[in-house]
Short mmCIF file of C-alpha atoms in Angstrom, two decimals:
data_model
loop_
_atom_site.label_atom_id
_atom_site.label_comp_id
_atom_site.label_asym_id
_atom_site.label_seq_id
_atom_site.Cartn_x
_atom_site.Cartn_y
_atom_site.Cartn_z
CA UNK A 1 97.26 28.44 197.01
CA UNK A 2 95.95 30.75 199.82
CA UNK A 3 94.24 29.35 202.91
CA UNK A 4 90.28 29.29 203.14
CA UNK A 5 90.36 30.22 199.48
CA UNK A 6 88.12 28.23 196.69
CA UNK A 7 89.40 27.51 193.30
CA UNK A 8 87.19 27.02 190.69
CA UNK A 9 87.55 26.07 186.79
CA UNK A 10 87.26 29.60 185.24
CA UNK A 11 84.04 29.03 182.92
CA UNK A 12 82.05 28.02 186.66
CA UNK A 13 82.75 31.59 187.37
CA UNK A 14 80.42 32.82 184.87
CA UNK A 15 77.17 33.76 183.61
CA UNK A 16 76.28 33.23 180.17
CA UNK A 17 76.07 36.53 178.12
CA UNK A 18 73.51 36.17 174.93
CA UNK A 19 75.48 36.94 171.92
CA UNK A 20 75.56 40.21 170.93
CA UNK A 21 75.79 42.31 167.81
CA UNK A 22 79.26 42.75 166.71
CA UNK A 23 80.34 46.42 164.59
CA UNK A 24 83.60 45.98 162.12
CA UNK A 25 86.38 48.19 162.94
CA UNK A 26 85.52 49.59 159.36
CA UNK A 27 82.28 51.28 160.44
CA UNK A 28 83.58 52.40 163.88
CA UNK A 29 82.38 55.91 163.95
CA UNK A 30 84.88 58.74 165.25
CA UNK A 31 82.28 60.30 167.58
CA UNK A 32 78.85 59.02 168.29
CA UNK A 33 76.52 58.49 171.27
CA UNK A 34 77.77 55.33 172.17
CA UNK A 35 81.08 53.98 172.74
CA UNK A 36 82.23 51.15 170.90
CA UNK A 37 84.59 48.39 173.06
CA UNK A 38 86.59 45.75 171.31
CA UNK A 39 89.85 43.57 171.65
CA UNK A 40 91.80 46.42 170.94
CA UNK A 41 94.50 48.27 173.70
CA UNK A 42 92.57 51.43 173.99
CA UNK A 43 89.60 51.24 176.11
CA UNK A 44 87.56 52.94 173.67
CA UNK A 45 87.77 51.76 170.13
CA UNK A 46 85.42 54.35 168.38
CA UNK A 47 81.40 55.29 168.49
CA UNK A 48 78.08 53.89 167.28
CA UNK A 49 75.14 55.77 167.02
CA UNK A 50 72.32 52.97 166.65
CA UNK A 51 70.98 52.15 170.02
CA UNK A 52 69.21 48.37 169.17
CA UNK A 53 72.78 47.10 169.39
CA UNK A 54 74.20 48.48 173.22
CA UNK A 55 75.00 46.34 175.66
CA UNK A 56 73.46 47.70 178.97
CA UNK A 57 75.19 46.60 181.93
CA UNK A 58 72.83 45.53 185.09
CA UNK A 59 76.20 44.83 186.30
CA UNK A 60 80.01 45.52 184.99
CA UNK A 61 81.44 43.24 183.01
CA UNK A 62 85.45 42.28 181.93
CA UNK A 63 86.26 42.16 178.59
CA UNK A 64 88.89 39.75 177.07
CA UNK A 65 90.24 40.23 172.99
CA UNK A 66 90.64 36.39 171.98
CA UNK A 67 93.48 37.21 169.31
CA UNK A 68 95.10 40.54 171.36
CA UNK A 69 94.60 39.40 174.83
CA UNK A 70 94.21 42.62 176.01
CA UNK A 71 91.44 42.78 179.57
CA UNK A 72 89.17 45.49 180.10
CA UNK A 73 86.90 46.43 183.13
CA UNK A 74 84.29 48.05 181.76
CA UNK A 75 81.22 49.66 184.11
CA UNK A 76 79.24 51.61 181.17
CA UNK A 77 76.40 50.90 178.22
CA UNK A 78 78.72 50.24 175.36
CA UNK A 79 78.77 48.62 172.13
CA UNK A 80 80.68 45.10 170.77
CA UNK A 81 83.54 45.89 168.58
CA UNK A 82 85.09 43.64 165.89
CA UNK A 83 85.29 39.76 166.24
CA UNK A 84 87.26 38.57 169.05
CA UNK A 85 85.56 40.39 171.89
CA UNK A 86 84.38 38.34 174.84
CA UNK A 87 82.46 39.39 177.24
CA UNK A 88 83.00 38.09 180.67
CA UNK A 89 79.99 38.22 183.49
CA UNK A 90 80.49 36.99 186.80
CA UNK A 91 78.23 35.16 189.51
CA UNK A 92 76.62 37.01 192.04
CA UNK A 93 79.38 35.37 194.65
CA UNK A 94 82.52 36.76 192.84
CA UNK A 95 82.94 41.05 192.61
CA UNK A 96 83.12 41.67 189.11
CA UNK A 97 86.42 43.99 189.67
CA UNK A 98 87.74 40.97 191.90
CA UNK A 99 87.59 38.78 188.46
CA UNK A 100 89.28 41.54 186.09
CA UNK A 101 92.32 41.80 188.60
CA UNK A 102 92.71 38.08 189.05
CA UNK A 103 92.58 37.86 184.58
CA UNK A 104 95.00 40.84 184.86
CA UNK A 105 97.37 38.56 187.05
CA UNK A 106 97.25 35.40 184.71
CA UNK A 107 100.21 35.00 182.30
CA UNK A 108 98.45 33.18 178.75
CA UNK A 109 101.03 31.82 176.56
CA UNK A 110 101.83 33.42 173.45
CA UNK A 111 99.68 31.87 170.04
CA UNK A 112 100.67 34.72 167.88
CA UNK A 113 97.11 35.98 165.91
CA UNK A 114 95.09 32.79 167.27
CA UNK A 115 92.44 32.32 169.60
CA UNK A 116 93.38 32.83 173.21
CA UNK A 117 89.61 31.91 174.98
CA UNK A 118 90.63 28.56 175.26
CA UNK A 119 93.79 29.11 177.48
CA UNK A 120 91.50 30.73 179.99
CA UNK A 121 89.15 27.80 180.23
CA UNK A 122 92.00 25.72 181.25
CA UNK A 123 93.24 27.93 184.15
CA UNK A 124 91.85 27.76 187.71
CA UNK A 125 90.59 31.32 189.76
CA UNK A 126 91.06 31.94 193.20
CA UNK A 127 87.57 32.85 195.13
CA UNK A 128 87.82 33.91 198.62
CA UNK A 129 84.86 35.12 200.28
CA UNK A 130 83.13 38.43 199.42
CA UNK A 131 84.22 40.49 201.99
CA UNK A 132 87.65 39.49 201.63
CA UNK A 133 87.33 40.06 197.63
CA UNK A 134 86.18 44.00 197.96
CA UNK A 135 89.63 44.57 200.38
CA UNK A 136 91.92 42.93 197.50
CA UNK A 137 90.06 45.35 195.72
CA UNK A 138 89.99 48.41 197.47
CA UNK A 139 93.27 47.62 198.34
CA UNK A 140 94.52 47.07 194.64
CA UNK A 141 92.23 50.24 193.41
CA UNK A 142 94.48 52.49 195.81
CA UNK A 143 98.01 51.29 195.16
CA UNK A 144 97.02 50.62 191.25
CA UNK A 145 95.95 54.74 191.51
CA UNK A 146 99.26 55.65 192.27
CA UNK A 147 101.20 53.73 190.15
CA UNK A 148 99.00 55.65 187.63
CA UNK A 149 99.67 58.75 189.14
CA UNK A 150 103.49 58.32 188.56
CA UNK A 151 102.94 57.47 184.59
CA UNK A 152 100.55 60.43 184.38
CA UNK A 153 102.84 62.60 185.78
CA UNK A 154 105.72 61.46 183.47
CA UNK A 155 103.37 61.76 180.45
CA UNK A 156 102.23 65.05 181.22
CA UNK A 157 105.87 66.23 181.41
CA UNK A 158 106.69 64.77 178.02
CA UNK A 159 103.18 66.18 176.35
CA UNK A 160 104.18 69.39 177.93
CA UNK A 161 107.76 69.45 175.90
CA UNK A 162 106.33 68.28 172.99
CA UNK A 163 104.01 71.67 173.15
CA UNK A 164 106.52 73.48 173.49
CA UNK A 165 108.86 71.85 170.84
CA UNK A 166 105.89 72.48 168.29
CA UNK A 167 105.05 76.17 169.55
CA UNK A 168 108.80 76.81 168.94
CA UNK A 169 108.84 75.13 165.55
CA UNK A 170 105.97 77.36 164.25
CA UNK A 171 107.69 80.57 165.84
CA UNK A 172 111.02 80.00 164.84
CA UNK A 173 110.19 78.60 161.07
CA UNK A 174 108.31 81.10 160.32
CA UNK A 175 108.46 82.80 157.28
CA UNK A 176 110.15 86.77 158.26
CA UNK A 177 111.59 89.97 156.74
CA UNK A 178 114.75 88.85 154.75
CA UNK A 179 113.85 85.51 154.15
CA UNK A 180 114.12 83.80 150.86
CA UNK A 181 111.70 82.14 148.76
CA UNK A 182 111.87 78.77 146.57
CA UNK A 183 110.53 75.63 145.70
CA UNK A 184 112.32 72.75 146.71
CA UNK A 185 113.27 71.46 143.42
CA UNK A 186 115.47 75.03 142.95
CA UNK A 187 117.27 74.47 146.40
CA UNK A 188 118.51 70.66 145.47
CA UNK A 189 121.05 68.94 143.00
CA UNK A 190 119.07 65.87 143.10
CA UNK A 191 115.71 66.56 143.26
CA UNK A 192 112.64 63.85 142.36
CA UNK A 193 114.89 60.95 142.62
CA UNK A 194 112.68 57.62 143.28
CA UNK A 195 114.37 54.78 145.22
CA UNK A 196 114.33 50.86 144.02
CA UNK A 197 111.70 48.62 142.93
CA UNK A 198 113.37 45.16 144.23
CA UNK A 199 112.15 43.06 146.88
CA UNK A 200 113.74 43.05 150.30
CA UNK A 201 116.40 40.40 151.26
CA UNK A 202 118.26 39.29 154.57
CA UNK A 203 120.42 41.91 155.78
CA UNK A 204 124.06 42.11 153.83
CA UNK A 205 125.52 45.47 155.51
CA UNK A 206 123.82 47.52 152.70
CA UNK A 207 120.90 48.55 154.61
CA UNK A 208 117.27 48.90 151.88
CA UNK A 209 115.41 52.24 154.01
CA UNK A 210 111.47 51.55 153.22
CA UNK A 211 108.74 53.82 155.02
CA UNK A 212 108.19 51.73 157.52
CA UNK A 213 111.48 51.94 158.39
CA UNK A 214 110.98 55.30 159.00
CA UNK A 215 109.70 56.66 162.89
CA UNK A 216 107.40 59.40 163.37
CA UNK A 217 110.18 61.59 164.36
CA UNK A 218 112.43 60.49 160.93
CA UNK A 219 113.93 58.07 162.76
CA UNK A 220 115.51 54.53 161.53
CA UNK A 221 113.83 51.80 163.32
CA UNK A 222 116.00 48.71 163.81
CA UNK A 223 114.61 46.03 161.51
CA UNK A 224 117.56 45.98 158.95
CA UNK A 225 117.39 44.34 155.83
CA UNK A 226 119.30 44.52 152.30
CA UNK A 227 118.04 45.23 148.67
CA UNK A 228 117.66 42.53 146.17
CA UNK A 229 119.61 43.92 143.34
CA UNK A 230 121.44 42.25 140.67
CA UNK A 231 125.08 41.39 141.46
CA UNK A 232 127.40 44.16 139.55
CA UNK A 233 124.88 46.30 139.54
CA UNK A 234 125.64 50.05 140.91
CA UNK A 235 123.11 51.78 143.00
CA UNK A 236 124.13 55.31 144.49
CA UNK A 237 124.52 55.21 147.78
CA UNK A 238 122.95 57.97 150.46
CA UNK A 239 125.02 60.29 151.34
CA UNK A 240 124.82 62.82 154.86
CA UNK A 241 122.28 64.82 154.47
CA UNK A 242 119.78 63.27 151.59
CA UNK A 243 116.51 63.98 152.83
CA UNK A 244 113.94 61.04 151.91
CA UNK A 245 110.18 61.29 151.77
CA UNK A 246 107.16 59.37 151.96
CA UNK A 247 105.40 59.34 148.48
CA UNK A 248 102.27 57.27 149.54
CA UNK A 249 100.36 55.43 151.79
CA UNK A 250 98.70 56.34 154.71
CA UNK A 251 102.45 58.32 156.17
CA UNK A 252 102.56 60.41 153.21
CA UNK A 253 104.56 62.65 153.58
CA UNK A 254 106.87 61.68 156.83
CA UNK A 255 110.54 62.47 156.13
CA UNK A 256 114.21 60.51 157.50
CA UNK A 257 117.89 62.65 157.11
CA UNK A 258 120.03 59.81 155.89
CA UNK A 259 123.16 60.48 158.65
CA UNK A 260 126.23 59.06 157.74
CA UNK A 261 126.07 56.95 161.23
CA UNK A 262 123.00 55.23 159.51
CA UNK A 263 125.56 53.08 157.51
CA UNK A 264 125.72 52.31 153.62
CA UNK A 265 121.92 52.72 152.77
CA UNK A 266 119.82 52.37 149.73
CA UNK A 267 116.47 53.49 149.91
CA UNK A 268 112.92 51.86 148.14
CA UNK A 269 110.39 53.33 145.36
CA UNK A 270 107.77 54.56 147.38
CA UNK A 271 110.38 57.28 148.68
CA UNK A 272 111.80 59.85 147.15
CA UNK A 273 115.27 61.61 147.29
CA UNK A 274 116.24 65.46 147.85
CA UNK A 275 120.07 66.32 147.71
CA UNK A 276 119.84 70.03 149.01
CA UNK A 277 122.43 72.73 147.93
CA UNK A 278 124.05 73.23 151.06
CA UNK A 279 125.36 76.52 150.32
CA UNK A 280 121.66 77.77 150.35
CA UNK A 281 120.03 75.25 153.04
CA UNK A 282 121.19 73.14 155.75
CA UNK A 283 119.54 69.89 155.48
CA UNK A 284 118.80 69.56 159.21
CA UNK A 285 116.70 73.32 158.76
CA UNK A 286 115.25 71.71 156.05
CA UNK A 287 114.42 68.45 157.99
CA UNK A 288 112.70 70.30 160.89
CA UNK A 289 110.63 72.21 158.17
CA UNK A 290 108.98 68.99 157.12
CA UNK A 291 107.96 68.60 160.59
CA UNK A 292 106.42 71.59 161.06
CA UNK A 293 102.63 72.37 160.87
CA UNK A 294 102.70 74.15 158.02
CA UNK A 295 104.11 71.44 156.40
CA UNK A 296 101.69 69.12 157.88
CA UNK A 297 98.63 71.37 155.84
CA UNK A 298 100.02 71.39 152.63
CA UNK A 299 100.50 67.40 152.74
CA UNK A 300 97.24 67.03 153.23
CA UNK A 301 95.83 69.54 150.81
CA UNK A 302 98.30 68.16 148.50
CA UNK A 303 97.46 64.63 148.50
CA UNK A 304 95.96 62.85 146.04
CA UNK A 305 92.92 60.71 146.80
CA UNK A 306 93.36 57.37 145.94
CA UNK A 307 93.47 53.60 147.57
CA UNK A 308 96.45 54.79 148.97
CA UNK A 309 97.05 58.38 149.74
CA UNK A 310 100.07 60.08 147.37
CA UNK A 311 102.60 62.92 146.20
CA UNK A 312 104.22 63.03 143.35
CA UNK A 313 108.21 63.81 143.28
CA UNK A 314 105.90 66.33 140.82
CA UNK A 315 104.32 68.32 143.66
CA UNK A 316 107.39 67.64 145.86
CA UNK A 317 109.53 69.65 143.39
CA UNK A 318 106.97 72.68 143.52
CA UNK A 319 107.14 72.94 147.85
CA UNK A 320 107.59 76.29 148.73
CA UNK A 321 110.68 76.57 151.27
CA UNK A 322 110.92 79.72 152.56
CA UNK A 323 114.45 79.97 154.66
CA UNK A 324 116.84 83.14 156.22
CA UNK A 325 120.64 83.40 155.68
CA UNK A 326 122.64 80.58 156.67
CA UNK A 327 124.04 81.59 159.99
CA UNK A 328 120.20 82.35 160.71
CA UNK A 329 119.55 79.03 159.94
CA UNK A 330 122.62 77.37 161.75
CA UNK A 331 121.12 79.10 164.79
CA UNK A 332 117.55 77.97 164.19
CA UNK A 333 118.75 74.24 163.74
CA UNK A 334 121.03 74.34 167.16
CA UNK A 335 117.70 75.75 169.45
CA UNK A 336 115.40 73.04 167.83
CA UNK A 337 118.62 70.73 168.85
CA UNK A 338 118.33 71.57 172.16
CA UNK A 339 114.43 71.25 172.47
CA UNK A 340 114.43 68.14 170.52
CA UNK A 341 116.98 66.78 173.01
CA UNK A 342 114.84 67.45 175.82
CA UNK A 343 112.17 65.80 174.47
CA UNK A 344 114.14 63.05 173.65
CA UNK A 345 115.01 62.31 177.27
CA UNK A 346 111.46 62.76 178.21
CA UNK A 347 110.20 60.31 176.00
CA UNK A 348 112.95 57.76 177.43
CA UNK A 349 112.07 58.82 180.92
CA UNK A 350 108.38 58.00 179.77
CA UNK A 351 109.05 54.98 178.15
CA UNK A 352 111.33 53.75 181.29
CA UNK A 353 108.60 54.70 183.99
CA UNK A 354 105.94 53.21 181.91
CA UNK A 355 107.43 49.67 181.70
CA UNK A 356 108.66 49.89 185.66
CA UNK A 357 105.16 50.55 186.18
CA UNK A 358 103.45 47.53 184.48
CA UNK A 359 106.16 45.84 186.13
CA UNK A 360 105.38 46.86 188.99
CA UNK A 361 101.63 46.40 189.08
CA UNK A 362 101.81 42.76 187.80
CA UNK A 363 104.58 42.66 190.96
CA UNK A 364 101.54 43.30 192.92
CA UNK A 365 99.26 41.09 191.30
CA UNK A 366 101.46 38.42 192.31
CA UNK A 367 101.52 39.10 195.94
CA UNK A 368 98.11 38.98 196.08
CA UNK A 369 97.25 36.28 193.99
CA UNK A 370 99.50 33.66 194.18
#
């Protein structure tokens, strides 16, 4: 406890704020002329055009997600998102900013999807007098600013590469004098396959590959699990190269290269397997194609509208691939290598400065605080 400070219970702190109307994440708006703030990580959680409904700060206010935990300063007219979203006022005696930093500085135990509101009402906050509030404040803003500054930088590095990856992917995959011409289901041996229908089961050392399995990128996360299949059964294994996509659902169309490194895999119904003939297509030219932009369009004109967004092993079979000679492709597929790489560090650079720097800031918080 610091000297000369007062500690009071954390609902004293506060002014009561007259419930307000709440929007569903379901009708957030995508734009709109007035943001929409809810328990949700990103400050901004979508738009909301009707104006009976906006909260207009006198003064700002913190927000704190019951079930997420996530805090918020927020200085702005704004509408209430989705259940869950408290909004914090302060007494005139305690600088509203003061009050988010000291919540940003207060570890809550985890309850999983539960209600977190009433973990704050049992904690004490530190009030020292006004003047000495605004220089924990100023003094926070500034060193908070450039811990920023360092993520920014970092993120606009791997943005940068990631621009660049893409710009090369559209130059170098696209379609030129001497290229071929055919649909995918006339450059694979196993073409339309659909994976298993069979529950998941605890890991065995046969790993099942569902979509969400599946990164972004077509990478394998690393929640492993098995198929459950009967006993005797045979199931065809991947092999290197098998290229599996997304047949519904709202990643329709995302893509993994089974890799040998990957160990014994089988791979669930709502994907389906390509076996390319290698003499006419390297798998990993073929993998960066289904990454590309052009690739991206015809998904989505593609699609069928449904509950759940889908494409048939049907329309799948009918892709056009266009592609050069081999040795063409061999040196297409070692650039995007190399750029891929790159970003690859990047985002590992990123991911490293961007966890040093919460660190870092809660580091702070401490000092301060405690």
């Amino acid at each position: 406890m610091k000297e000369g400070w007062e500690y009071r219970k954390f609902e004293s702190c506060l002014v009561k704020v007259p419930k307000q109307v709440q929007v569903k994440s379901k009708e957030y708006k995508k734009a709109g002329k007035f943001p929409v703030v809810s328990q949700e990580a990103e400050l901004i959680s979508g738009y909301w055009d009707n104006e009976t409904i906006v909260y207009k700060h006198k003064e700002p206010v913190i927000i704190f997600g019951d079930h997420t935990k996530n805090i918020k300063y927020i200085d702005f007219n704004f509408v209430v998102g989705a259940d869950g979203t408290h909004i914090l006022s302060t007494k005139n005696d305690i600088i509203p900013k003061f009050f988010y930093y000291v919540l940003k500085s207060i570890k809550l135990r985890e309850l999983g999807y539960a209600r977190h509101f009433k973990l704050l009402k049992e904690k004490y906050i530190p009030v020292p007098p006004l003047s000495e509030q605004q220089s924990i404040v100023n003094y926070l803003d500034s060193a908070f600013a450039k811990i920023d500054a360092m993520k920014a930088n970092a993120e606009k590095a791997l943005n940068e590469a990631k621009a660049l990856f893409q710009a090369s992917l559209k130059e170098m995959l696209e379609p030129k004098e001497g290229w071929e011409e055919k649909t995918l289901k006339e450059v694979s041996v196993i073409y339309g396959n659909y994976g298993l229908s069979v529950p998941s089961i605890e890991f065995n050392g046969v790993r099942y590959l569902r979509i969400t399995d599946i990164t972004e990128w077509g990478e394998l996360n690393d929640e492993k699990v098995s198929a459950k299949i009967d006993e005797g059964k045979d199931q065809e294994l991947l092999v290197e190269g098998d290229i599996l996509f997304a047949r519904t659902g709202a990643t329709v169309g995302k893509t993994l290269m089974y890799k040998e490194e990957f160990g014994d895999c089988l791979f669930a119904g709502y994907l389906i397997r390509y076996r390319l003939k290698k003499d006419i297509i390297i798998p990993k030219f073929m993998f960066y194609i289904t990454h590309s932009n052009g690739y991206y369009k015809w998904i989505i004109e593609n699609q069928k509208a449904a509950a759940q967004p889908n494409i048939s092993a049907k329309l799948y079979n009918e892709y056009k691939v266009s592609y050069p000679p081999l040795s063409e492709q061999q040196s297409i597929v070692a650039t995007l290598d190399s750029l891929k790489s790159k970003v690859d560090r990047l985002q590992e650079n990123y991911d490293k400065i961007s966890q040093e720097c919460d660190a870092l800031k809660q580091a702070i918080l401490r000092q301060v605080f405690e």
